[in-house]
mmCIF file of C-alpha atoms in Angstrom:
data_model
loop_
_atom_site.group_PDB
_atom_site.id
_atom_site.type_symbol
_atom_site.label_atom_id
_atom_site.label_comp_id
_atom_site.label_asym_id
_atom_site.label_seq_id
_atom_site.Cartn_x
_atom_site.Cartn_y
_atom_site.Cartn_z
ATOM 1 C CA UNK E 1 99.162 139.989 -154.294
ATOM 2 C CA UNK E 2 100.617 142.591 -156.594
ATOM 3 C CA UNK E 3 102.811 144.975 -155.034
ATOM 4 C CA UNK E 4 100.551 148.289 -156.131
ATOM 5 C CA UNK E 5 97.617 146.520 -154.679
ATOM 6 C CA UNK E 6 99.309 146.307 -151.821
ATOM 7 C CA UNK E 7 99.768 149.832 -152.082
ATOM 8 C CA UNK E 8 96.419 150.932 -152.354
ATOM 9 C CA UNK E 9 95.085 148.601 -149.928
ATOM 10 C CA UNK E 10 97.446 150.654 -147.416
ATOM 11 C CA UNK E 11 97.060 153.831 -148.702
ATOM 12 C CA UNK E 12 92.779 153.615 -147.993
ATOM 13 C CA UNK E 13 93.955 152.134 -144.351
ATOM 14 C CA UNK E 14 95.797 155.159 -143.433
ATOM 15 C CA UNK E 15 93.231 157.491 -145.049
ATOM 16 C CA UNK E 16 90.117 155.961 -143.182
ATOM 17 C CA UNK E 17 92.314 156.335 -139.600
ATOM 18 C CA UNK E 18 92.230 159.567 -140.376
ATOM 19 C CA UNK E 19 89.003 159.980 -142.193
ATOM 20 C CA UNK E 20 87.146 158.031 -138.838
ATOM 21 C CA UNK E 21 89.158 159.844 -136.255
ATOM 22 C CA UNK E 22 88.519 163.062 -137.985
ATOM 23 C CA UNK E 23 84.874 162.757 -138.923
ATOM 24 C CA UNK E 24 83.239 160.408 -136.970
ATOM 25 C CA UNK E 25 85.590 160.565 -133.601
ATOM 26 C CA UNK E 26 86.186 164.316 -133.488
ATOM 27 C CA UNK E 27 83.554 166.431 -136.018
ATOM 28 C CA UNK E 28 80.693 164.006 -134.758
ATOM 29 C CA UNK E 29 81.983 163.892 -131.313
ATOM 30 C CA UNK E 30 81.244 159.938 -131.491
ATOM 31 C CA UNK E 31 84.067 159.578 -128.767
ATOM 32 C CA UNK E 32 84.150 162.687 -126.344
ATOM 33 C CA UNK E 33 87.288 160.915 -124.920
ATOM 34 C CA UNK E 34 89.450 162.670 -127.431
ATOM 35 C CA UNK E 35 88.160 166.132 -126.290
ATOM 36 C CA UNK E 36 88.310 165.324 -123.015
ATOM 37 C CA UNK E 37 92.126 164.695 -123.763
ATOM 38 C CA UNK E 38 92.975 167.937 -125.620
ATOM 39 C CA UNK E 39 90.990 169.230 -122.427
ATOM 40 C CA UNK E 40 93.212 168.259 -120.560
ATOM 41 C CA UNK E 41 96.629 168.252 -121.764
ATOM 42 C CA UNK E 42 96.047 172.216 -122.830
ATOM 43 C CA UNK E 43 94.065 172.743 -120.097
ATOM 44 C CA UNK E 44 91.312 174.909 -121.598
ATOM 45 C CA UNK E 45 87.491 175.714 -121.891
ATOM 46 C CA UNK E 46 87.513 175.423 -125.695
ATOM 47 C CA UNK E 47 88.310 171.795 -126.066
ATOM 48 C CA UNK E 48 85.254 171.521 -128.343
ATOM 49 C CA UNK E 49 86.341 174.325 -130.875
ATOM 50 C CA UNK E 50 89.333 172.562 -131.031
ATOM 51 C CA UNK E 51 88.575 169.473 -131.459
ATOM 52 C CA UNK E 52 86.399 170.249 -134.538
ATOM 53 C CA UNK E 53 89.411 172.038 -135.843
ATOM 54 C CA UNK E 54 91.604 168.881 -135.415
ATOM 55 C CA UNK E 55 88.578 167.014 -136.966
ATOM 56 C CA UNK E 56 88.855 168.691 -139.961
ATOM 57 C CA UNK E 57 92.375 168.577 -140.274
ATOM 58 C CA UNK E 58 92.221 165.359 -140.237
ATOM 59 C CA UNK E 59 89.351 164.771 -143.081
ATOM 60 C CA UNK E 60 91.772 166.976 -145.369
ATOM 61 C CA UNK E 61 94.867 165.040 -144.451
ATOM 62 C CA UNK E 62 92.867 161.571 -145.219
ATOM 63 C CA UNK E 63 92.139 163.290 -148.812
ATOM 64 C CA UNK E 64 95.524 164.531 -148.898
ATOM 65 C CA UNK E 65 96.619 161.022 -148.666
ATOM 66 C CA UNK E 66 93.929 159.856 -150.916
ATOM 67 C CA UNK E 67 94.851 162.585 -153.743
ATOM 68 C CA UNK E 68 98.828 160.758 -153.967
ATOM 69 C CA UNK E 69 100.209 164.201 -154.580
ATOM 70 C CA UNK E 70 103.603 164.747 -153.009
ATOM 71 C CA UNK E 71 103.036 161.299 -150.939
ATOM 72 C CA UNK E 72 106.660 161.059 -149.109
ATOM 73 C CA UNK E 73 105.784 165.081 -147.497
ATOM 74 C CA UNK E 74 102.946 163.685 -146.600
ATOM 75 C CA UNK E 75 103.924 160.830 -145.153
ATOM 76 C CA UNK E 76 106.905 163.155 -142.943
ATOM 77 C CA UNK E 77 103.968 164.842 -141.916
ATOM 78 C CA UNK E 78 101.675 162.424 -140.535
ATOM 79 C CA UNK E 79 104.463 161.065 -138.819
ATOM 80 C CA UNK E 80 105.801 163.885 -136.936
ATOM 81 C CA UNK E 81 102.131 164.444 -135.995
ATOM 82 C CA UNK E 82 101.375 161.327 -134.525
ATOM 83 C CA UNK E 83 104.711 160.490 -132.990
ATOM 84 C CA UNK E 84 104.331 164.295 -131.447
ATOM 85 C CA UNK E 85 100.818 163.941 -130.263
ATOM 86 C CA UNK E 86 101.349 160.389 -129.143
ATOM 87 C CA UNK E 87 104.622 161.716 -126.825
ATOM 88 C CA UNK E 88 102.345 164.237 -125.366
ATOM 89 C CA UNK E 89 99.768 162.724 -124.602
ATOM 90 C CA UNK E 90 101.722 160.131 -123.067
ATOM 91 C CA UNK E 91 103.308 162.352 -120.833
ATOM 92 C CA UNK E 92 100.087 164.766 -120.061
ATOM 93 C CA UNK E 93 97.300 162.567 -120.232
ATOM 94 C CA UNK E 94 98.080 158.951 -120.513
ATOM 95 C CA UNK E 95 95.231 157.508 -117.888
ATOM 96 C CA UNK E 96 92.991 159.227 -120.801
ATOM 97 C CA UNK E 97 94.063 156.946 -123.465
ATOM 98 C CA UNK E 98 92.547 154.168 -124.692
ATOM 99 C CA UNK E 99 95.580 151.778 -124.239
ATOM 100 C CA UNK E 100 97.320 153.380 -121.495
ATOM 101 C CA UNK E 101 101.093 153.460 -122.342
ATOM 102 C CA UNK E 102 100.548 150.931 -125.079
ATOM 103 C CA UNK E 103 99.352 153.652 -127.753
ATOM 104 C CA UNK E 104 102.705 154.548 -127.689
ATOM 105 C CA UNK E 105 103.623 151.184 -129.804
ATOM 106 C CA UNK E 106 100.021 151.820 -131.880
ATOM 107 C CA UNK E 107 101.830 155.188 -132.805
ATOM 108 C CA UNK E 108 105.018 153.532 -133.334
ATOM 109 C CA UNK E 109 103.373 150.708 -135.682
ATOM 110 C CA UNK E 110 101.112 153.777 -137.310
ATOM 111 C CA UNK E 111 104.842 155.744 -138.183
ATOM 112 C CA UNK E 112 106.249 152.393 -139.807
ATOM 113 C CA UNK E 113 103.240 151.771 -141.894
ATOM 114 C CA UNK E 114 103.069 155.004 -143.255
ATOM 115 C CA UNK E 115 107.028 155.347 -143.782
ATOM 116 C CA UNK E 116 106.462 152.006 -146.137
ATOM 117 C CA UNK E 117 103.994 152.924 -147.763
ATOM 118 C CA UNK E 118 105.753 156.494 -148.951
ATOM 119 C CA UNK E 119 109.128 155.308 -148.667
ATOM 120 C CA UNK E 120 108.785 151.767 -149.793
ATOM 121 C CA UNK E 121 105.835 151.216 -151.958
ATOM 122 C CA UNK E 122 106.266 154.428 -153.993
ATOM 123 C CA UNK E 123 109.287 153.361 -156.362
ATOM 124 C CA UNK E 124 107.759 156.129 -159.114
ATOM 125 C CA UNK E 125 108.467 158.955 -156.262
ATOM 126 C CA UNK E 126 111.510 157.141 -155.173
ATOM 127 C CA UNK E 127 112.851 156.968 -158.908
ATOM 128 C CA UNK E 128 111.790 161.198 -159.367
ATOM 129 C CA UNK E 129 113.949 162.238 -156.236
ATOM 130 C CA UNK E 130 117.161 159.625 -157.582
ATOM 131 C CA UNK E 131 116.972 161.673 -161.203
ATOM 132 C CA UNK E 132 116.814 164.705 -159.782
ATOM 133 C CA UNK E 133 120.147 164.133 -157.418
#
């Protein structure tokens, strides 16, 4: 398989997590665990609100992704998010999560896929940044 397929085969993997979890897990409320969870770990009445928020955050980030523009930011961003969100929900709210304190190494595996696609995959960005130094 050619290495740019391999590319864009990742690249529409990380953009439909976020596209599902955003859309169909969060705007559609398909799996009320997730508000439940922001529910609880900042303890509030407006989980809902929030949760369609996040929702849509997440459908632009998946287009974000999608679009290729300024791919290594993005990819330091979806990182920091789920590594973040992961640790705190870990902490506040682990008996919510789907696998317990294994979503930690989902998270972890998540982070790694994403850093190769931006970092490793994406020799054109890679090349820009070395001219520029």
């Amino acid at each position: 398989m050619k290495r740019s397929t391999l590319h864009k085969i990742i690249t529409i993997i990380l953009a439909s997590v976020w596209l599902i979890n955003g859309l169909y897990c969060k705007i559609l409320n398909q799996v009320p665990r997730h508000e439940t969870i922001v529910a609880h770990v900042l303890n509030t009445g407006h989980s809902r609100l929030l949760i369609l928020i996040i929702g849509v955050l997440e459908v632009c980030l998946a287009i974000w992704i999608l679009t290729g523009y300024k791919q290594k930011l993005n990819a330091i961003f979806q990182i920091t998010i789920v590594i973040s969100m992961n640790i705190i929900e870990f902490i506040a709210a682990q008996d919510l999560l789907l696998w317990k304190k294994l979503n930690i190494i989902f998270a972890l595996l998540f982070a790694v896929l994403v850093y190769v696609s931006a970092f490793h995959f994406n020799k054109k960005e890679n090349n820009n940044y070395a001219t520029k130094a």
